[in-house]
Amino acid sequence: MTQHLTWSLVVPTYMRAHILPRCVKQTLRQSRLPKEIIIVDASPDWENTKSIIQALTTPTDVTLIYQEAHTPSSTAQRNQGISAASADVLFLIDDDSLMYDDCAEEIMKVYEADTGASILGASAMQDSLPPDIKTVTADEQASFSIASPPKQTGLRRFFKKLLDTQSTQFLPYDGDFPSHPVPEHLRDLNIGVIPFMTGSSMTFRRSVFESEQFNELFIRYAAGEDQDLSYRVSRKGLIVNVINARLCHLEISGGRIPQFKVGVLAALNPAVLQQIHSPNRKHTNAQWKRILWRLLLINFLKELSAREFSFQRTRAILFSLKQLPEIHSRSGSELTQWYNTFQAAFLADRSSAS
């Protein structure tokens, strides 16, 4: 016997008036509408974007909540939106994530079939083609591109295997990923068990947030927030992919920080999380250092072959390796204070922008 559950959309956003309306429009095209749409905006001109969203035609049974962010950080914005939500299931997607029309319906079918609440989180499958590609304007289409996969030459396949470029870069705090059995009555569902989710397509039961929340240590670009939270949730229950649910993440760069800074924070945020959560810091610290050295080689070869001679990703890893001793020498409140200071100075430093 299934149950009827409600769902809410929670979206953190910053300087994205050019793409956020498409995300909301696709939400309003869902075959199963949300109870509420909650947007937490950190933009200086957030009220202008709010007026654009409010001008969209919204069904009377869908509540729109548009808030100014208390703190300009995707983790803090997600937590703020979660606090305002009242539905049973929360969709926590990015502002440039576009759900296919039946995406929410397919995900909610899984939650409702799971009467024992064994599944705590569910993710949509990524699709390269936007669901609204036939209806968007030429200007909107110009805001994204559908990349062709690189030609898989023998040499490329050799380096992929040698360098293990497809392996995950997340180190489980407990040394391994949790394992939970799939209940018998759920085995006919078209789902796959996964260790964690990406921030562009996360959904969770709202009850999860009675004991967990996104880590608000990170300023602005919160690389690793998705893996950190979904891994912690996976300790308590199943995280799954819903095979029939599709979503396109456009990965639009407007309003984002420079690539070099993104690379540095993507390398250092996980190191900080491991220092905070790992019971065996010496082991995980050594593992992460090895991962960064491998990424250094991978990025150098990629940028060299692509003739990207600014080597922004390579330089980002080199810079990050120099910061690791500072992180590994601290823990607890001392590390939190140091990393807050480091992030603020690093993001404000224009000399390190490229």
mmCIF file of C-alpha atoms in Angstrom:
data_model
loop_
_atom_site.group_PDB
_atom_site.id
_atom_site.type_symbol
_atom_site.label_atom_id
_atom_site.label_comp_id
_atom_site.label_asym_id
_atom_site.label_seq_id
_atom_site.Cartn_x
_atom_site.Cartn_y
_atom_site.Cartn_z
ATOM 1 C CA MET A 1 0.000 0.000 0.000
ATOM 2 C CA THR A 2 1.446 3.356 -1.065
ATOM 3 C CA GLN A 3 1.198 6.652 0.767
ATOM 4 C CA HIS A 4 0.683 10.203 -0.458
ATOM 5 C CA LEU A 5 3.611 12.540 0.188
ATOM 6 C CA THR A 6 4.158 16.196 -0.720
ATOM 7 C CA TRP A 7 7.334 17.766 -2.103
ATOM 8 C CA SER A 8 8.985 21.190 -2.036
ATOM 9 C CA LEU A 9 11.641 22.724 -4.257
ATOM 10 C CA VAL A 10 14.495 24.521 -2.453
ATOM 11 C CA VAL A 11 16.940 26.498 -4.628
ATOM 12 C CA PRO A 12 19.906 28.633 -3.490
ATOM 13 C CA THR A 13 20.865 31.266 -6.061
ATOM 14 C CA TYR A 14 23.299 34.129 -6.664
ATOM 15 C CA MET A 15 23.312 36.580 -9.594
ATOM 16 C CA ARG A 16 21.362 34.176 -11.803
ATOM 17 C CA ALA A 17 18.347 36.114 -13.085
ATOM 18 C CA HIS A 18 19.250 34.883 -16.580
ATOM 19 C CA ILE A 19 18.717 31.192 -15.744
ATOM 20 C CA LEU A 20 16.671 30.895 -12.532
ATOM 21 C CA PRO A 21 13.327 31.550 -14.337
ATOM 22 C CA ARG A 22 13.937 28.509 -16.560
ATOM 23 C CA CYS A 23 14.467 26.342 -13.487
ATOM 24 C CA VAL A 24 11.198 27.599 -11.982
ATOM 25 C CA LYS A 25 9.291 27.232 -15.265
ATOM 26 C CA GLN A 26 10.356 23.611 -15.534
ATOM 27 C CA THR A 27 9.218 23.033 -11.956
ATOM 28 C CA LEU A 28 5.805 24.430 -12.859
ATOM 29 C CA ARG A 29 5.634 22.081 -15.862
ATOM 30 C CA GLN A 30 5.951 19.010 -13.652
ATOM 31 C CA SER A 31 3.254 16.387 -14.071
ATOM 32 C CA ARG A 32 3.149 16.389 -10.283
ATOM 33 C CA LEU A 33 3.395 19.908 -8.896
ATOM 34 C CA PRO A 34 5.211 20.863 -5.674
ATOM 35 C CA LYS A 35 3.552 22.108 -2.533
ATOM 36 C CA GLU A 36 5.928 25.078 -2.507
ATOM 37 C CA ILE A 37 8.876 26.639 -4.287
ATOM 38 C CA ILE A 38 11.449 28.191 -1.953
ATOM 39 C CA ILE A 39 14.211 30.374 -3.382
ATOM 40 C CA VAL A 40 16.989 31.817 -1.217
ATOM 41 C CA ASP A 41 18.817 34.573 -3.105
ATOM 42 C CA ALA A 42 22.220 36.021 -2.123
ATOM 43 C CA SER A 43 22.321 38.542 -4.997
ATOM 44 C CA PRO A 44 22.749 42.258 -4.190
ATOM 45 C CA ASP A 45 19.735 42.968 -6.428
ATOM 46 C CA TRP A 46 17.706 39.997 -5.210
ATOM 47 C CA GLU A 47 14.441 41.953 -5.228
ATOM 48 C CA ASN A 48 14.720 42.453 -8.999
ATOM 49 C CA THR A 49 15.053 38.703 -9.551
ATOM 50 C CA LYS A 50 12.197 38.127 -7.128
ATOM 51 C CA SER A 51 9.926 40.336 -9.264
ATOM 52 C CA ILE A 52 10.853 38.313 -12.377
ATOM 53 C CA ILE A 53 9.936 35.052 -10.658
ATOM 54 C CA GLN A 54 6.735 36.479 -9.179
ATOM 55 C CA ALA A 55 5.650 37.520 -12.683
ATOM 56 C CA LEU A 56 5.577 33.865 -13.755
ATOM 57 C CA THR A 57 2.185 32.190 -13.809
ATOM 58 C CA THR A 58 2.039 30.047 -10.688
ATOM 59 C CA PRO A 59 -0.864 27.683 -9.873
ATOM 60 C CA THR A 60 -2.849 28.792 -6.841
ATOM 61 C CA ASP A 61 -2.028 25.563 -4.984
ATOM 62 C CA VAL A 62 1.748 26.136 -5.278
ATOM 63 C CA THR A 63 3.198 28.532 -2.693
ATOM 64 C CA LEU A 64 6.132 30.714 -3.778
ATOM 65 C CA ILE A 65 8.536 31.746 -1.007
ATOM 66 C CA TYR A 66 11.343 34.092 -2.115
ATOM 67 C CA GLN A 67 13.824 35.089 0.590
ATOM 68 C CA GLU A 68 16.961 37.191 0.808
ATOM 69 C CA ALA A 69 19.853 35.029 1.979
ATOM 70 C CA HIS A 70 21.051 35.607 5.535
ATOM 71 C CA THR A 71 24.529 34.406 4.488
ATOM 72 C CA PRO A 72 25.909 34.332 0.902
ATOM 73 C CA SER A 73 26.875 30.640 0.805
ATOM 74 C CA SER A 74 25.081 27.786 -0.921
ATOM 75 C CA THR A 75 25.235 25.652 2.232
ATOM 76 C CA ALA A 76 23.760 28.373 4.439
ATOM 77 C CA GLN A 77 21.181 29.188 1.757
ATOM 78 C CA ARG A 78 20.149 25.535 1.505
ATOM 79 C CA ASN A 79 19.751 25.336 5.285
ATOM 80 C CA GLN A 80 17.705 28.543 5.266
ATOM 81 C CA GLY A 81 15.405 27.162 2.583
ATOM 82 C CA ILE A 82 15.065 23.832 4.363
ATOM 83 C CA SER A 83 13.948 25.658 7.518
ATOM 84 C CA ALA A 84 11.161 27.344 5.524
ATOM 85 C CA ALA A 85 9.966 24.100 3.894
ATOM 86 C CA SER A 86 6.966 22.108 5.101
ATOM 87 C CA ALA A 87 6.633 19.239 2.587
ATOM 88 C CA ASP A 88 7.548 15.603 3.204
ATOM 89 C CA VAL A 89 10.289 15.478 0.544
ATOM 90 C CA LEU A 90 12.678 18.295 -0.378
ATOM 91 C CA PHE A 91 14.166 18.693 -3.859
ATOM 92 C CA LEU A 92 17.504 20.494 -3.422
ATOM 93 C CA ILE A 93 18.664 21.267 -6.944
ATOM 94 C CA ASP A 94 20.822 23.995 -8.500
ATOM 95 C CA ASP A 95 19.377 27.097 -10.139
ATOM 96 C CA ASP A 96 20.531 25.825 -13.553
ATOM 97 C CA SER A 97 19.060 22.351 -13.111
ATOM 98 C CA LEU A 98 16.079 21.643 -15.359
ATOM 99 C CA MET A 99 13.802 18.743 -14.467
ATOM 100 C CA TYR A 100 12.064 16.787 -17.201
ATOM 101 C CA ASP A 101 8.279 17.067 -16.930
ATOM 102 C CA ASP A 102 7.844 13.717 -15.131
ATOM 103 C CA CYS A 103 11.001 13.929 -13.003
ATOM 104 C CA ALA A 104 9.277 14.782 -9.718
ATOM 105 C CA GLU A 105 6.530 12.236 -10.324
ATOM 106 C CA GLU A 106 9.027 9.419 -10.867
ATOM 107 C CA ILE A 107 11.005 10.322 -7.744
ATOM 108 C CA MET A 108 7.893 10.642 -5.596
ATOM 109 C CA LYS A 109 6.709 7.199 -6.754
ATOM 110 C CA VAL A 110 9.834 5.736 -5.161
ATOM 111 C CA TYR A 111 9.415 7.571 -1.859
ATOM 112 C CA GLU A 112 5.734 6.639 -1.657
ATOM 113 C CA ALA A 113 6.386 2.966 -2.400
ATOM 114 C CA ASP A 114 8.930 2.938 0.442
ATOM 115 C CA THR A 115 6.465 2.812 3.314
ATOM 116 C CA GLY A 116 9.190 1.821 5.760
ATOM 117 C CA ALA A 117 11.261 4.946 4.952
ATOM 118 C CA SER A 118 14.370 2.897 4.119
ATOM 119 C CA ILE A 119 15.236 5.340 1.323
ATOM 120 C CA LEU A 120 16.378 8.666 2.773
ATOM 121 C CA GLY A 121 17.657 10.317 -0.417
ATOM 122 C CA ALA A 122 17.007 9.939 -4.143
ATOM 123 C CA SER A 123 18.671 11.485 -7.178
ATOM 124 C CA ALA A 124 17.533 12.030 -10.751
ATOM 125 C CA MET A 125 19.615 10.768 -13.659
ATOM 126 C CA GLN A 126 21.626 13.379 -15.567
ATOM 127 C CA ASP A 127 20.601 14.060 -19.183
ATOM 128 C CA SER A 128 22.729 16.190 -21.529
ATOM 129 C CA LEU A 129 19.727 17.622 -23.403
ATOM 130 C CA PRO A 130 17.635 20.368 -21.724
ATOM 131 C CA PRO A 131 13.937 19.429 -21.591
ATOM 132 C CA ASP A 132 12.883 22.892 -22.803
ATOM 133 C CA ILE A 133 15.272 23.138 -25.749
ATOM 134 C CA LYS A 134 12.372 23.466 -28.221
ATOM 135 C CA THR A 135 10.763 26.369 -26.389
ATOM 136 C CA VAL A 136 13.660 28.559 -25.211
ATOM 137 C CA THR A 137 14.725 31.665 -27.109
ATOM 138 C CA ALA A 138 17.889 31.926 -29.199
ATOM 139 C CA ASP A 139 19.515 34.027 -26.469
ATOM 140 C CA GLU A 140 18.660 31.386 -23.857
ATOM 141 C CA GLN A 141 20.008 28.613 -26.065
ATOM 142 C CA ALA A 142 23.259 30.583 -26.410
ATOM 143 C CA SER A 143 23.690 30.385 -22.635
ATOM 144 C CA PHE A 144 24.550 26.699 -22.781
ATOM 145 C CA SER A 145 26.243 24.269 -25.111
ATOM 146 C CA ILE A 146 25.928 20.532 -25.488
ATOM 147 C CA ALA A 147 29.476 19.232 -25.655
ATOM 148 C CA SER A 148 30.395 16.267 -27.777
ATOM 149 C CA PRO A 149 32.369 13.598 -25.923
ATOM 150 C CA PRO A 150 36.082 13.631 -26.769
ATOM 151 C CA LYS A 151 37.305 11.080 -29.276
ATOM 152 C CA GLN A 152 38.370 7.973 -27.363
ATOM 153 C CA THR A 153 41.743 7.240 -28.919
ATOM 154 C CA GLY A 154 43.871 4.348 -27.739
ATOM 155 C CA LEU A 155 46.259 6.758 -26.044
ATOM 156 C CA ARG A 156 43.393 8.522 -24.215
ATOM 157 C CA ARG A 157 42.009 5.187 -23.000
ATOM 158 C CA PHE A 158 45.492 4.163 -21.829
ATOM 159 C CA PHE A 159 45.943 7.326 -19.745
ATOM 160 C CA LYS A 160 42.401 7.031 -18.342
ATOM 161 C CA LYS A 161 43.193 3.535 -17.101
ATOM 162 C CA LEU A 162 46.691 4.433 -15.915
ATOM 163 C CA LEU A 163 45.600 7.530 -13.995
ATOM 164 C CA ASP A 164 42.198 6.214 -12.909
ATOM 165 C CA THR A 165 40.520 9.442 -14.047
ATOM 166 C CA GLN A 166 36.986 8.134 -13.473
ATOM 167 C CA SER A 167 37.371 7.214 -9.803
ATOM 168 C CA THR A 168 35.588 9.221 -7.135
ATOM 169 C CA GLN A 169 37.573 11.874 -5.280
ATOM 170 C CA PHE A 170 35.506 11.546 -2.082
ATOM 171 C CA LEU A 171 37.092 9.734 0.855
ATOM 172 C CA PRO A 172 34.478 8.204 3.196
ATOM 173 C CA TYR A 173 35.105 9.412 6.721
ATOM 174 C CA ASP A 174 34.624 5.934 8.213
ATOM 175 C CA GLY A 175 37.013 4.299 5.778
ATOM 176 C CA ASP A 176 34.293 2.795 3.574
ATOM 177 C CA PHE A 177 30.794 3.481 2.313
ATOM 178 C CA PRO A 178 27.834 2.186 4.351
ATOM 179 C CA SER A 179 25.922 -0.823 3.029
ATOM 180 C CA HIS A 180 22.186 -1.213 3.565
ATOM 181 C CA PRO A 181 20.000 -4.018 2.168
ATOM 182 C CA VAL A 182 17.230 -3.034 -0.238
ATOM 183 C CA PRO A 183 13.922 -4.209 1.267
ATOM 184 C CA GLU A 184 12.190 -6.987 -0.677
ATOM 185 C CA HIS A 185 9.159 -4.856 -1.608
ATOM 186 C CA LEU A 186 11.417 -2.216 -3.241
ATOM 187 C CA ARG A 187 13.479 -4.532 -5.429
ATOM 188 C CA ASP A 188 11.114 -4.217 -8.397
ATOM 189 C CA LEU A 189 11.571 -0.439 -8.493
ATOM 190 C CA ASN A 190 13.831 0.922 -11.215
ATOM 191 C CA ILE A 191 16.445 2.283 -8.812
ATOM 192 C CA GLY A 192 20.154 1.876 -8.134
ATOM 193 C CA VAL A 193 21.905 2.218 -4.781
ATOM 194 C CA ILE A 194 24.603 4.944 -4.756
ATOM 195 C CA PRO A 195 27.044 6.186 -2.077
ATOM 196 C CA PHE A 196 26.185 9.902 -2.397
ATOM 197 C CA MET A 197 24.524 12.495 -4.641
ATOM 198 C CA THR A 198 25.587 15.578 -6.591
ATOM 199 C CA GLY A 199 24.193 18.959 -5.575
ATOM 200 C CA SER A 200 22.465 19.529 -8.905
ATOM 201 C CA SER A 201 19.905 16.776 -8.352
ATOM 202 C CA MET A 202 19.500 15.936 -4.661
ATOM 203 C CA THR A 203 16.250 15.036 -2.913
ATOM 204 C CA PHE A 204 15.821 14.007 0.725
ATOM 205 C CA ARG A 205 13.062 13.189 3.153
ATOM 206 C CA ARG A 206 12.549 16.294 5.278
ATOM 207 C CA SER A 207 12.934 14.153 8.409
ATOM 208 C CA VAL A 208 16.650 13.808 7.507
ATOM 209 C CA PHE A 209 17.213 17.416 8.529
ATOM 210 C CA GLU A 210 16.051 16.856 12.084
ATOM 211 C CA SER A 211 19.579 15.542 12.759
ATOM 212 C CA GLU A 212 21.655 16.656 9.746
ATOM 213 C CA GLN A 213 22.304 19.926 7.930
ATOM 214 C CA PHE A 214 24.656 21.312 5.297
ATOM 215 C CA ASN A 215 28.030 22.373 6.693
ATOM 216 C CA GLU A 216 28.096 26.185 6.771
ATOM 217 C CA LEU A 217 31.867 26.405 7.111
ATOM 218 C CA PHE A 218 32.248 27.131 3.401
ATOM 219 C CA ILE A 219 31.958 30.662 1.972
ATOM 220 C CA ARG A 220 30.428 31.260 -1.456
ATOM 221 C CA TYR A 221 31.617 28.201 -3.400
ATOM 222 C CA ALA A 222 30.852 25.166 -1.260
ATOM 223 C CA ALA A 223 32.576 22.373 -3.189
ATOM 224 C CA GLY A 224 31.963 19.020 -1.501
ATOM 225 C CA GLU A 225 28.776 20.076 0.324
ATOM 226 C CA ASP A 226 26.689 17.521 -1.576
ATOM 227 C CA GLN A 227 28.968 14.533 -1.001
ATOM 228 C CA ASP A 228 29.498 15.482 2.636
ATOM 229 C CA LEU A 229 25.807 15.651 3.522
ATOM 230 C CA SER A 230 24.621 12.713 1.423
ATOM 231 C CA TYR A 231 27.432 10.529 2.804
ATOM 232 C CA ARG A 232 26.434 11.398 6.371
ATOM 233 C CA VAL A 233 22.808 10.601 5.504
ATOM 234 C CA SER A 234 23.847 7.311 3.873
ATOM 235 C CA ARG A 235 25.085 6.112 7.256
ATOM 236 C CA LYS A 236 21.427 5.975 8.331
ATOM 237 C CA GLY A 237 19.656 4.710 5.227
ATOM 238 C CA LEU A 238 19.636 4.160 1.479
ATOM 239 C CA ILE A 239 20.617 6.735 -1.136
ATOM 240 C CA VAL A 240 19.415 5.819 -4.626
ATOM 241 C CA ASN A 241 19.302 6.884 -8.258
ATOM 242 C CA VAL A 242 15.824 6.880 -9.788
ATOM 243 C CA ILE A 243 16.468 5.587 -13.294
ATOM 244 C CA ASN A 244 13.232 6.916 -14.825
ATOM 245 C CA ALA A 245 13.721 10.441 -13.450
ATOM 246 C CA ARG A 246 15.726 12.777 -15.694
ATOM 247 C CA LEU A 247 17.264 16.188 -15.121
ATOM 248 C CA CYS A 248 19.624 18.380 -17.155
ATOM 249 C CA HIS A 249 22.253 20.373 -15.274
ATOM 250 C CA LEU A 250 23.331 23.185 -17.590
ATOM 251 C CA GLU A 251 26.441 24.097 -15.553
ATOM 252 C CA ILE A 252 26.225 27.754 -16.584
ATOM 253 C CA SER A 253 29.147 29.817 -15.311
ATOM 254 C CA GLY A 254 27.521 33.237 -14.967
ATOM 255 C CA GLY A 255 27.781 34.631 -11.442
ATOM 256 C CA ARG A 256 30.403 32.090 -10.450
ATOM 257 C CA ILE A 257 33.934 32.653 -9.191
ATOM 258 C CA PRO A 258 37.014 32.247 -11.463
ATOM 259 C CA GLN A 259 38.132 28.760 -12.464
ATOM 260 C CA PHE A 260 41.399 28.956 -10.528
ATOM 261 C CA LYS A 261 39.560 29.726 -7.296
ATOM 262 C CA VAL A 262 36.998 27.017 -7.979
ATOM 263 C CA GLY A 263 39.861 24.528 -8.394
ATOM 264 C CA VAL A 264 41.502 25.552 -5.136
ATOM 265 C CA LEU A 265 38.314 25.335 -3.064
ATOM 266 C CA ALA A 266 37.360 22.027 -4.701
ATOM 267 C CA ALA A 267 40.718 20.646 -3.530
ATOM 268 C CA LEU A 268 40.796 22.181 -0.036
ATOM 269 C CA ASN A 269 37.166 21.869 1.120
ATOM 270 C CA PRO A 270 37.307 18.041 1.200
ATOM 271 C CA ALA A 271 40.634 18.206 3.055
ATOM 272 C CA VAL A 272 38.992 20.355 5.732
ATOM 273 C CA LEU A 273 35.983 18.030 6.000
ATOM 274 C CA GLN A 274 38.247 15.004 6.395
ATOM 275 C CA GLN A 275 40.216 16.754 9.126
ATOM 276 C CA ILE A 276 36.954 17.456 10.952
ATOM 277 C CA HIS A 277 35.169 14.119 10.480
ATOM 278 C CA SER A 278 37.752 11.389 9.940
ATOM 279 C CA PRO A 279 38.632 9.195 12.948
ATOM 280 C CA ASN A 280 41.943 8.361 11.236
ATOM 281 C CA ARG A 281 43.274 11.724 10.055
ATOM 282 C CA LYS A 282 46.812 10.548 9.371
ATOM 283 C CA HIS A 283 45.547 7.947 6.898
ATOM 284 C CA THR A 284 42.963 10.137 5.119
ATOM 285 C CA ASN A 285 45.359 13.096 4.961
ATOM 286 C CA ALA A 286 47.942 10.940 3.200
ATOM 287 C CA GLN A 287 45.266 9.572 0.843
ATOM 288 C CA TRP A 288 44.038 13.054 -0.099
ATOM 289 C CA LYS A 289 47.564 14.255 -0.747
ATOM 290 C CA ARG A 290 48.084 11.344 -3.146
ATOM 291 C CA ILE A 291 44.798 12.151 -4.871
ATOM 292 C CA LEU A 292 45.848 15.766 -5.404
ATOM 293 C CA TRP A 293 49.183 14.711 -6.884
ATOM 294 C CA ARG A 294 47.332 12.439 -9.296
ATOM 295 C CA LEU A 295 44.906 15.256 -10.158
ATOM 296 C CA LEU A 296 47.876 17.521 -10.774
ATOM 297 C CA LEU A 297 49.162 15.152 -13.442
ATOM 298 C CA ILE A 298 45.690 14.585 -14.935
ATOM 299 C CA ASN A 299 44.936 18.309 -15.170
ATOM 300 C CA PHE A 300 48.356 19.099 -16.609
ATOM 301 C CA LEU A 301 47.938 16.502 -19.371
ATOM 302 C CA LYS A 302 44.373 17.658 -20.087
ATOM 303 C CA GLU A 303 45.303 21.335 -20.302
ATOM 304 C CA LEU A 304 48.414 20.611 -22.323
ATOM 305 C CA SER A 305 46.492 18.518 -24.865
ATOM 306 C CA ALA A 306 43.760 21.191 -25.045
ATOM 307 C CA ARG A 307 46.413 23.915 -25.475
ATOM 308 C CA GLU A 308 45.088 25.724 -22.399
ATOM 309 C CA PHE A 309 48.427 27.250 -21.576
ATOM 310 C CA SER A 310 47.186 29.313 -18.632
ATOM 311 C CA PHE A 311 47.084 25.969 -16.758
ATOM 312 C CA GLN A 312 44.499 27.283 -14.301
ATOM 313 C CA ARG A 313 43.425 23.858 -13.001
ATOM 314 C CA THR A 314 47.013 22.661 -12.733
ATOM 315 C CA ARG A 315 48.084 25.790 -10.854
ATOM 316 C CA ALA A 316 45.060 25.438 -8.580
ATOM 317 C CA ILE A 317 46.211 21.975 -7.476
ATOM 318 C CA LEU A 318 49.792 23.197 -6.929
ATOM 319 C CA PHE A 319 48.520 26.077 -4.798
ATOM 320 C CA SER A 320 46.276 23.696 -2.837
ATOM 321 C CA LEU A 321 49.120 21.281 -2.100
ATOM 322 C CA LYS A 322 50.989 24.154 -0.455
ATOM 323 C CA GLN A 323 48.032 24.790 1.878
ATOM 324 C CA LEU A 324 47.609 21.204 3.056
ATOM 325 C CA PRO A 325 50.161 21.422 5.918
ATOM 326 C CA GLU A 326 48.189 24.363 7.359
ATOM 327 C CA ILE A 327 44.985 22.306 7.306
ATOM 328 C CA HIS A 328 46.551 19.097 8.617
ATOM 329 C CA SER A 329 48.170 20.904 11.543
ATOM 330 C CA ARG A 330 44.800 22.117 12.893
ATOM 331 C CA SER A 331 41.548 20.559 13.991
ATOM 332 C CA GLY A 332 38.252 21.550 15.577
ATOM 333 C CA SER A 333 37.523 25.210 16.265
ATOM 334 C CA GLU A 334 41.066 26.268 15.385
ATOM 335 C CA LEU A 335 40.711 24.819 11.877
ATOM 336 C CA THR A 336 37.271 26.391 11.433
ATOM 337 C CA GLN A 337 38.591 29.826 12.377
ATOM 338 C CA TRP A 338 41.662 29.490 10.156
ATOM 339 C CA TYR A 339 39.682 28.294 7.131
ATOM 340 C CA ASN A 340 37.084 31.044 7.460
ATOM 341 C CA THR A 341 39.899 33.612 7.431
ATOM 342 C CA PHE A 342 41.669 31.875 4.542
ATOM 343 C CA GLN A 343 38.519 31.712 2.373
ATOM 344 C CA ALA A 344 37.618 35.358 2.932
ATOM 345 C CA ALA A 345 41.119 36.565 2.032
ATOM 346 C CA PHE A 346 41.465 34.163 -0.904
ATOM 347 C CA LEU A 347 38.127 35.079 -2.486
ATOM 348 C CA ALA A 348 38.818 38.806 -2.050
ATOM 349 C CA ASP A 349 42.329 38.564 -3.542
ATOM 350 C CA ARG A 350 42.134 39.724 -7.157
ATOM 351 C CA SER A 351 45.690 38.620 -7.873
ATOM 352 C CA SER A 352 44.632 34.983 -7.453
ATOM 353 C CA ALA A 353 41.617 35.268 -9.737
ATOM 354 C CA SER A 354 43.314 33.649 -12.715
#
